[in-house]
Coordinates of C-alpha atoms in Angstrom, one line a residue:
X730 CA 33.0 55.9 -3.9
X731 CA 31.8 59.3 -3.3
X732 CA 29.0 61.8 -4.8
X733 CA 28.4 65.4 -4.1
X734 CA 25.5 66.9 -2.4
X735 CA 26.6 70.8 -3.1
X736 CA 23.7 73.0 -3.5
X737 CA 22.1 72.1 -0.5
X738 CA 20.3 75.3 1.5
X739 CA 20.8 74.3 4.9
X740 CA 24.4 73.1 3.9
X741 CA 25.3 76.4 2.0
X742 CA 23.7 78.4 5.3
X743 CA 26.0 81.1 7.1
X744 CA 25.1 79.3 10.2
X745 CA 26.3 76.1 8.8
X746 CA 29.0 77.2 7.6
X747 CA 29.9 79.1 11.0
X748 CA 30.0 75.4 12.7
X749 CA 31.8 74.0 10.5
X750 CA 34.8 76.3 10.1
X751 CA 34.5 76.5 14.0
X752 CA 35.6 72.9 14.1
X753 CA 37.8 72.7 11.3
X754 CA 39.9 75.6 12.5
X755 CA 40.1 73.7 15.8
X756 CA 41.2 70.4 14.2
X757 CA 41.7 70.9 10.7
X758 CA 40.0 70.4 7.1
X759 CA 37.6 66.8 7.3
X760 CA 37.6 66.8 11.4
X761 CA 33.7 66.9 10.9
X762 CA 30.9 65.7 8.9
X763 CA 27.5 66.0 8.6
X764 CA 26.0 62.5 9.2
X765 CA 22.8 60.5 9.2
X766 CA 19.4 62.2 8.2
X767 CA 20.8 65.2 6.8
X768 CA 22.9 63.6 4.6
X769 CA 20.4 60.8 3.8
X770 CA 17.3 63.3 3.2
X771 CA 19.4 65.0 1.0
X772 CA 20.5 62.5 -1.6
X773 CA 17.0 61.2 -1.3
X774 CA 15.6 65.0 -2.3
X775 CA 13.4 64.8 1.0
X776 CA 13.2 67.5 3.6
X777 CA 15.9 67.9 6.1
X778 CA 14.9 68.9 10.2
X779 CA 17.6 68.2 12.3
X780 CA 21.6 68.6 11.2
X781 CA 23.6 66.3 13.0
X782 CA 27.6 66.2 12.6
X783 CA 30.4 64.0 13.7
X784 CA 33.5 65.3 14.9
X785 CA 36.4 63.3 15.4
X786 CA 37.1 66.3 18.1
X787 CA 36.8 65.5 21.6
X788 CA 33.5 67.3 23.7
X789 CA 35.7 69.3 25.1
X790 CA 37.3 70.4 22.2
X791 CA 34.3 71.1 20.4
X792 CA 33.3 72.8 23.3
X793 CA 35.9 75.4 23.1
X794 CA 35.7 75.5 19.2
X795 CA 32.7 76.9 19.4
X796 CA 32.8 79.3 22.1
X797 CA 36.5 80.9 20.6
X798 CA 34.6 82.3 17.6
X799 CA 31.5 83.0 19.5
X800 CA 28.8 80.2 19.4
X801 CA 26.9 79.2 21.9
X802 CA 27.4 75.9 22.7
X803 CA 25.1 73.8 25.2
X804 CA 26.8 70.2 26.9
X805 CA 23.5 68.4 25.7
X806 CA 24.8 65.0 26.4
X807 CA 28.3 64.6 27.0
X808 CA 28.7 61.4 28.6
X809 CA 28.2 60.0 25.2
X810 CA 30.1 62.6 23.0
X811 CA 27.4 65.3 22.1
X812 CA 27.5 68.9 22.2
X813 CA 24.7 71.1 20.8
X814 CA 26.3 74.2 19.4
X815 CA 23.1 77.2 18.2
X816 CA 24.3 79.4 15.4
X817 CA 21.9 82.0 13.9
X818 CA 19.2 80.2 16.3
X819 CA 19.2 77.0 14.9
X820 CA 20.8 73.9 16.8
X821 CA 23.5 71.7 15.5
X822 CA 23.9 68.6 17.5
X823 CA 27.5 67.4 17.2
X824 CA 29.0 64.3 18.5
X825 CA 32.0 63.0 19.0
X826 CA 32.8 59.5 16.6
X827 CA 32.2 56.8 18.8
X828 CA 32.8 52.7 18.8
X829 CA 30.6 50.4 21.3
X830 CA 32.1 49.2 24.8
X831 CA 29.2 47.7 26.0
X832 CA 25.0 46.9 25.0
X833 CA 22.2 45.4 27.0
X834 CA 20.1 45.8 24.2
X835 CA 19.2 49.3 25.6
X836 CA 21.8 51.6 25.8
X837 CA 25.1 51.3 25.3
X838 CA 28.4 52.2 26.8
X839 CA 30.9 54.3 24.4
X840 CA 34.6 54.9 23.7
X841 CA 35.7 57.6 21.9
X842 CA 37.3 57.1 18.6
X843 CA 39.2 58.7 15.2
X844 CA 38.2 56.0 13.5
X845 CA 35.2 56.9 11.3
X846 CA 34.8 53.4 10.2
X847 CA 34.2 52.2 13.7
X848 CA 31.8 54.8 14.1
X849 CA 29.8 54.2 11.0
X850 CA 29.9 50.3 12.1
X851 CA 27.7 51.1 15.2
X852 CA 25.2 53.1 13.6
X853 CA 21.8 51.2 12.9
X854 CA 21.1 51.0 8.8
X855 CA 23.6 51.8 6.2
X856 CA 21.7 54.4 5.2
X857 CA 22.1 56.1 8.1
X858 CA 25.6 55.3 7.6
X859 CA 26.2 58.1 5.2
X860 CA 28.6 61.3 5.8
X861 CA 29.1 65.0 3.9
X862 CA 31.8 66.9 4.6
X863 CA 31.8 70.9 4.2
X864 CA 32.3 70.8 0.6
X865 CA 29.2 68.5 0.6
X866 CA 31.2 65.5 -0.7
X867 CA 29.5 62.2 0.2
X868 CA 31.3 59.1 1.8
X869 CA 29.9 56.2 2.4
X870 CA 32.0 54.1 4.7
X871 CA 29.7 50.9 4.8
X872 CA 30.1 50.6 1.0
X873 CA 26.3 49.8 0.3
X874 CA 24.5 52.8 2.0
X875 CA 24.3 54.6 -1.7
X876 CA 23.2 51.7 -4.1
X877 CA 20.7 51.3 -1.0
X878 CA 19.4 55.2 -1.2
X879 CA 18.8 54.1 -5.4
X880 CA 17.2 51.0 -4.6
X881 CA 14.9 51.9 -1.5
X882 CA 16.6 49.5 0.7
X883 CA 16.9 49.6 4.2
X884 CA 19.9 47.4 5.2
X885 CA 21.3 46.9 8.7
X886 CA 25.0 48.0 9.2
X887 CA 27.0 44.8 9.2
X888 CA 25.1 41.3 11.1
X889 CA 21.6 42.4 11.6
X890 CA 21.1 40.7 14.3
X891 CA 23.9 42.1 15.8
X892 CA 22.5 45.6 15.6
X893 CA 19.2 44.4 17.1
X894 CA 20.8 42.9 20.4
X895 CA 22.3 46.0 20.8
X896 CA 19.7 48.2 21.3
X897 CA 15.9 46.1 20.4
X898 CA 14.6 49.4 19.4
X899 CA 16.4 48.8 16.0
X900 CA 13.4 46.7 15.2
X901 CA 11.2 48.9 15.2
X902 CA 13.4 51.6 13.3
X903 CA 13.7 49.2 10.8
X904 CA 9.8 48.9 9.6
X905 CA 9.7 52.9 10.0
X906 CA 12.3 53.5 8.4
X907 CA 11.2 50.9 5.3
X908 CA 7.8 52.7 6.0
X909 CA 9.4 56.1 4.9
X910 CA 12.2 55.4 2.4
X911 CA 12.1 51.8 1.3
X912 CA 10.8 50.5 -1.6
X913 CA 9.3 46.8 -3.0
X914 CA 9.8 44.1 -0.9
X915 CA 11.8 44.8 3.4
X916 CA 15.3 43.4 3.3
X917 CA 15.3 39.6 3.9
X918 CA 17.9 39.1 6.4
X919 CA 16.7 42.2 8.4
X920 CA 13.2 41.2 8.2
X921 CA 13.7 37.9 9.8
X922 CA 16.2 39.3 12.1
X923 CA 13.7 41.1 13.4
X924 CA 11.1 38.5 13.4
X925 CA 13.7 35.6 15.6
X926 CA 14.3 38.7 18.0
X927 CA 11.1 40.4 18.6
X928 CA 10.8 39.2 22.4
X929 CA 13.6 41.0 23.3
X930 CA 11.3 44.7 22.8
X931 CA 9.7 43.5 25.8
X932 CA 12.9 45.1 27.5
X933 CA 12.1 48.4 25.7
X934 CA 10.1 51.4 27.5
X935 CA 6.9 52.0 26.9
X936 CA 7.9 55.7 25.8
X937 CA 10.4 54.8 23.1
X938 CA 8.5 52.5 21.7
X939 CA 5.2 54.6 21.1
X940 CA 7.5 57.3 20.1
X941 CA 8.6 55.6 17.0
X942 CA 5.4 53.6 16.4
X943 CA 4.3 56.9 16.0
X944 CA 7.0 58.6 13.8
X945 CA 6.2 55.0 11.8
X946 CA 2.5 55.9 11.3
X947 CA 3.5 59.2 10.4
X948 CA 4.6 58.3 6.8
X949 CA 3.1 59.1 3.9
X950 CA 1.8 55.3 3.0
X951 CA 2.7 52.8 6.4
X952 CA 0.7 50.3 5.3
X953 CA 3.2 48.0 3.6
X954 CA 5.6 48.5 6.5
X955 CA 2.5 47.1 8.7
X956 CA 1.7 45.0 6.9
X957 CA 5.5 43.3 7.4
X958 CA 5.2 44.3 11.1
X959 CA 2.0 42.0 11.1
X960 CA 3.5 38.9 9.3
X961 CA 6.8 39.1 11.7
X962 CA 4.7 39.2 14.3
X963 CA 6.0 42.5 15.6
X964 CA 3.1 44.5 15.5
X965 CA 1.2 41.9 17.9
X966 CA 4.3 42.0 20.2
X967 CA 3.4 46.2 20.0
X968 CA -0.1 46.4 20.4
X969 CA -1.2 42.6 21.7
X970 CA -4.6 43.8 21.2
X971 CA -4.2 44.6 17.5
X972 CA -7.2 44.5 15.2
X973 CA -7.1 43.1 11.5
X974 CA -6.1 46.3 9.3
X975 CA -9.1 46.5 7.1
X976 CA -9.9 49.5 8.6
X977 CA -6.3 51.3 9.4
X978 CA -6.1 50.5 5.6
X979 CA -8.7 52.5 4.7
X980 CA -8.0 55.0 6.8
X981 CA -4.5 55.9 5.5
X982 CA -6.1 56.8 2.7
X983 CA -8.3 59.3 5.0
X984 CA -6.1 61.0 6.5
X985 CA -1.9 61.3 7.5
X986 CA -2.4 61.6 11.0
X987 CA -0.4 59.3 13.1
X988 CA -2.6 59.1 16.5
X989 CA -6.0 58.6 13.7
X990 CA -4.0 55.8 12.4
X991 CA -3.3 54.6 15.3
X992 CA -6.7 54.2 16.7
X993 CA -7.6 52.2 13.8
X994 CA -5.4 49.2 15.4
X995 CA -7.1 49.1 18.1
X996 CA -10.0 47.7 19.8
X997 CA -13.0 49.8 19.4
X998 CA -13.7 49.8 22.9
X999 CA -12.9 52.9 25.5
X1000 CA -12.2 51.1 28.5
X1001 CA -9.4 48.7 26.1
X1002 CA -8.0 51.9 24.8
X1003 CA -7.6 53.7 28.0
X1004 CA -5.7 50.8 29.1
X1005 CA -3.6 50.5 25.8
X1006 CA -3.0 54.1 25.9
X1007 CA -1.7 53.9 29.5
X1008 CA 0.4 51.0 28.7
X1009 CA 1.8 52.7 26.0
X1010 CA 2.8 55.6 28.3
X1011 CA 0.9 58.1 25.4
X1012 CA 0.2 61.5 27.0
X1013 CA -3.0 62.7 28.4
X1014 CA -4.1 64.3 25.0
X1015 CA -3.3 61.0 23.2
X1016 CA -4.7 58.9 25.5
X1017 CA -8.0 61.3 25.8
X1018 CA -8.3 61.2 22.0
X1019 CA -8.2 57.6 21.3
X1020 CA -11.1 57.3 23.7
X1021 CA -13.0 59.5 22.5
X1022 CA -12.6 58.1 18.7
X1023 CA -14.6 54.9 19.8
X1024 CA -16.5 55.6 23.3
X1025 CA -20.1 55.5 23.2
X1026 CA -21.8 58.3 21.4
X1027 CA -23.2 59.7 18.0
X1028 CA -22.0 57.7 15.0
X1029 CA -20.4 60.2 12.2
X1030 CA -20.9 59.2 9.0
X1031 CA -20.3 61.0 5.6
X1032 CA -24.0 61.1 4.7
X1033 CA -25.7 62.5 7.4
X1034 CA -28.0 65.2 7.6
X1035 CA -26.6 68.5 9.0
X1036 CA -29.5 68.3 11.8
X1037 CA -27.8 65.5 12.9
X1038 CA -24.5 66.4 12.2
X1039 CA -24.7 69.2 14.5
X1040 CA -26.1 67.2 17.5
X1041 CA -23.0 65.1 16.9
X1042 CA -20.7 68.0 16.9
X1043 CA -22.0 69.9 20.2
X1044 CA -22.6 66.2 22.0
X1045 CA -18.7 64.9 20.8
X1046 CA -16.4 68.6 20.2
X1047 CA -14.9 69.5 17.3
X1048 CA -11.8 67.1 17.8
X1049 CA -14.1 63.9 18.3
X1050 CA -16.6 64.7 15.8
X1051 CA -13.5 64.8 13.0
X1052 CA -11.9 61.9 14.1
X1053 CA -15.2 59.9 14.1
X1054 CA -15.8 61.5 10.8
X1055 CA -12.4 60.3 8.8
X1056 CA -13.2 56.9 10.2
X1057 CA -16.8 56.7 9.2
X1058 CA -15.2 57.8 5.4
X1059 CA -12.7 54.8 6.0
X1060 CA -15.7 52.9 6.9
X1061 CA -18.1 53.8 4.4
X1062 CA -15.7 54.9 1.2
X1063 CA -17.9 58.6 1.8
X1064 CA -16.3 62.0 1.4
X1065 CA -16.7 63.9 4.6
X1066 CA -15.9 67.6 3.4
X1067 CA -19.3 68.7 3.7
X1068 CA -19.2 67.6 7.7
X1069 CA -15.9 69.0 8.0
X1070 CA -16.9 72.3 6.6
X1071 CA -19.5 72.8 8.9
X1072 CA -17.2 71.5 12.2
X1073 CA -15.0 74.3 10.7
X1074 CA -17.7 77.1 10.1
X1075 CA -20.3 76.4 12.9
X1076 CA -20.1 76.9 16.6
X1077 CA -22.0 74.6 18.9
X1078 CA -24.1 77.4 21.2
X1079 CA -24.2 77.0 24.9
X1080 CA -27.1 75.8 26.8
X1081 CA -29.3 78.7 26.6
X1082 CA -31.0 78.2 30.1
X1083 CA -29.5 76.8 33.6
X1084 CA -30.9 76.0 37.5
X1085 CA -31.6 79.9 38.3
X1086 CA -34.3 79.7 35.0
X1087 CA -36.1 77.0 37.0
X1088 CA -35.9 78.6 40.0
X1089 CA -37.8 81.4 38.6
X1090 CA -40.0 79.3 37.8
X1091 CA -40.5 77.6 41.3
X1092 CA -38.6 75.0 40.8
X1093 CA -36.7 73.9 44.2
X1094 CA -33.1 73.1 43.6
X1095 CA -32.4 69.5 43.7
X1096 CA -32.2 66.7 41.4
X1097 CA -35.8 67.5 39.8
X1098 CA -33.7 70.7 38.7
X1099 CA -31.0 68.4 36.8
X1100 CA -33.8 66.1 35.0
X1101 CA -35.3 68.9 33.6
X1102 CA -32.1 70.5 32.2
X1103 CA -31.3 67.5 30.9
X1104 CA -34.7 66.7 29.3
X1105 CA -35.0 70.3 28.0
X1106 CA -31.5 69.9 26.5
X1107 CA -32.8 67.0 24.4
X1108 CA -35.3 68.3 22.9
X1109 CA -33.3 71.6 22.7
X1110 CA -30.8 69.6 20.3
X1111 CA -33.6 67.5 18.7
X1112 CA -34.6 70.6 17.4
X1113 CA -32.0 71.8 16.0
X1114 CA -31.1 74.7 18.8
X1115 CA -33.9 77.0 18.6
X1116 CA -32.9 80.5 20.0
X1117 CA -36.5 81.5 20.6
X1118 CA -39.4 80.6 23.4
X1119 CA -37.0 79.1 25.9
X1120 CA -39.5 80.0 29.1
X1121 CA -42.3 78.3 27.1
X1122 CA -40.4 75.1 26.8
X1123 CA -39.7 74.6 30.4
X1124 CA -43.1 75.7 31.5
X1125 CA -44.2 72.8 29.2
X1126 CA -41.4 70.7 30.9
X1127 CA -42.8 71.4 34.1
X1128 CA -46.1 70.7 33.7
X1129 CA -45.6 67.0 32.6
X1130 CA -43.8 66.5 35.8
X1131 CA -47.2 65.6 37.4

């Protein structure tokens, strides 16, 4: 069976269609496809990012495709078949159909094949499974990857457990993948697949795992595909420390972003983040985020006053004070656009006096200098940041010191 995708803009490109004859005038009419989320985007109407092709071409040869009618073409990973040609500034990451040798459940070792069957029977989820060719024709070597597109099904390729002892990352592909583009109940056989084999993430790295919990949390609506992870017991094997998802319920409806989402699973406690985050491998930013949603500090709720909003937003930053925000509407069902109009609109001002003030004022430097900063600053924000009768204020300061 096979339908057409024609029509396509990024398959009707002149950069497209550079690659492709490229190729086909090196090994003929059908030597490539387009493969995996390109072709499954497409059929599915969604937006398509990368543009991956399969070539039954060796690296070589696609090498020197590409260069003999002028494309720049980068060895990107040829050890396991890939070449990235750029045409018109946009990367095409080709690859070379492949059947397994050898899998420790984290990479594998690959032979070169013709075979596009034994290619497609090593990728992950039939729907992944899916090729184009240049005309835009659809083939579907698997033989369920299409009624699975119509249905919302994701479906290993083949035994599913097979696929997960192959690489144990498959797992988690499966609930993001369900998260994005499945529909009514996960596969059966897949889901407890997944559920039997779970230990074996353990082998994972901390980086590719976060990375596609991550791309998971990312979708439009995760929660059913959480929800599954929770039942399986897969999210626990992820995040040991996980909390019940009343509030990362809430708070998909708050907001899409993947790191907010995220902190909603977790403990609301800095020092357990920190070390969550560091397990995780997240990056500095992440990691100083996720603290900073649920250290100690001004509460942000919906309905607060703007006095009290802006103490909030010069104590926490903009980027603190937001996240504490969506979760105080996941919290408290409030709308927040009121707070986040004024994080948007007004700049916290900078302490309007320092040491060399005090010192004016015959004020030794030393500690005394740092309590009096501090206390003027409190009062400073208490009221709302005056911009007048600074001196006054810290002669008053200094005269309660006795």
């Amino acid at each position: 069976m096979s339908v057409s995708m024609r029509g396509q803009p990024w398959l009707e490109a002149s950069a497209t269609r550079a690659v492709m004859g490229a190729l086909e005038t090196a090994g003929g009419p059908g030597c490539a496809r387009f493969v995996g989320g390109c072709v499954r985007n497409s059929l599915l109407d969604q937006p398509v990012d990368d543009i991956d092709i399969a070539t039954v071409l060796t690296p070589d040869q696609t090498m020197a495709a590409l260069k003999a009618v002028g494309l720049k073409a980068v060895p990107t990973g040829v050890e396991h078949g890939t070449v990235t040609a750029v045409s018109e500034r946009r990367p095409y990451e080709i690859t070379t159909l492949r059947r397994d040798v050898e899998t420790d459940g984290r990479r594998a070792v690959v032979a070169f094949t013709d075979d596009w069957a034994q290619d497609a029977a090593r990728r992950d989820f039939r729907l992944n499974a899916l090729y184009a060719d240049a005309s835009g024709t659809i083939f579907d070597p698997t033989g369920g990857a299409l009624a699975d597109a119509a249905a919302g099904r994701i479906v290993f390729v083949g035994e599913a457990e097979t696929r997960i002892r192959e690489d144990y990352l498959r797992i988690l592909r499966f609930f993001r993948f369900y998260a994005w583009y499945g529909r009514g109940a996960p596969d059966a056989r897949g889901l407890a697949a997944c559920a039997a084999l779970k230990a074996g993430m353990a082998r994972l790295s901390a980086e590719r795992v976060s990375k596609e919990l991550l791309k998971l949390l990312a979708a439009p609506d995760p929660r059913p595909a959480v929800q599954a992870m929770k039942e399986a017991g897969v999210l626990a094997q992820v995040l040991p420390q996980v909390q019940p998802l009343t509030l990362f319920e809430a708070l998909c409806d708050v907001t899409t972003d993947p790191v907010l989402r995220l902190s909603a699973l977790l403990p609301a406690d800095a020092t357990a983040v920190a070390e969550i985050s560091g397990d995780l491998r997240l990056s500095n930013v992440q990691r100083n985020r996720l603290t900073a949603a649920v250290a100690e500090g001004p509460v942000v709720t919906p309905d607060m006053g703007v006095v009290q909003a802006r103490a909030a937003l010069y104590r926490l930053g903009r980027s603190a004070f937001e996240d504490r925000l969506a979760r105080g509407e996941a919290l408290n069902r409030g709308d927040g656009a009121r707070l986040r109009r004024l994080a948007a609109d007004w700049t916290p001002p900078r302490l309007p006096v320092n040491g060399r003030d005090l010192a004016r004022l015959g004020v030794a430097p030393g500690p005394e200098t740092g309590r009096l900063l501090k206390a003027f600053e409190q009062g400073w924000i208490a009221e709302d940041f005056p911009t007048e009768d600074h001196e006054a204020r810290l002669q008053a300061l200094i005269a309660q010191r006795g």
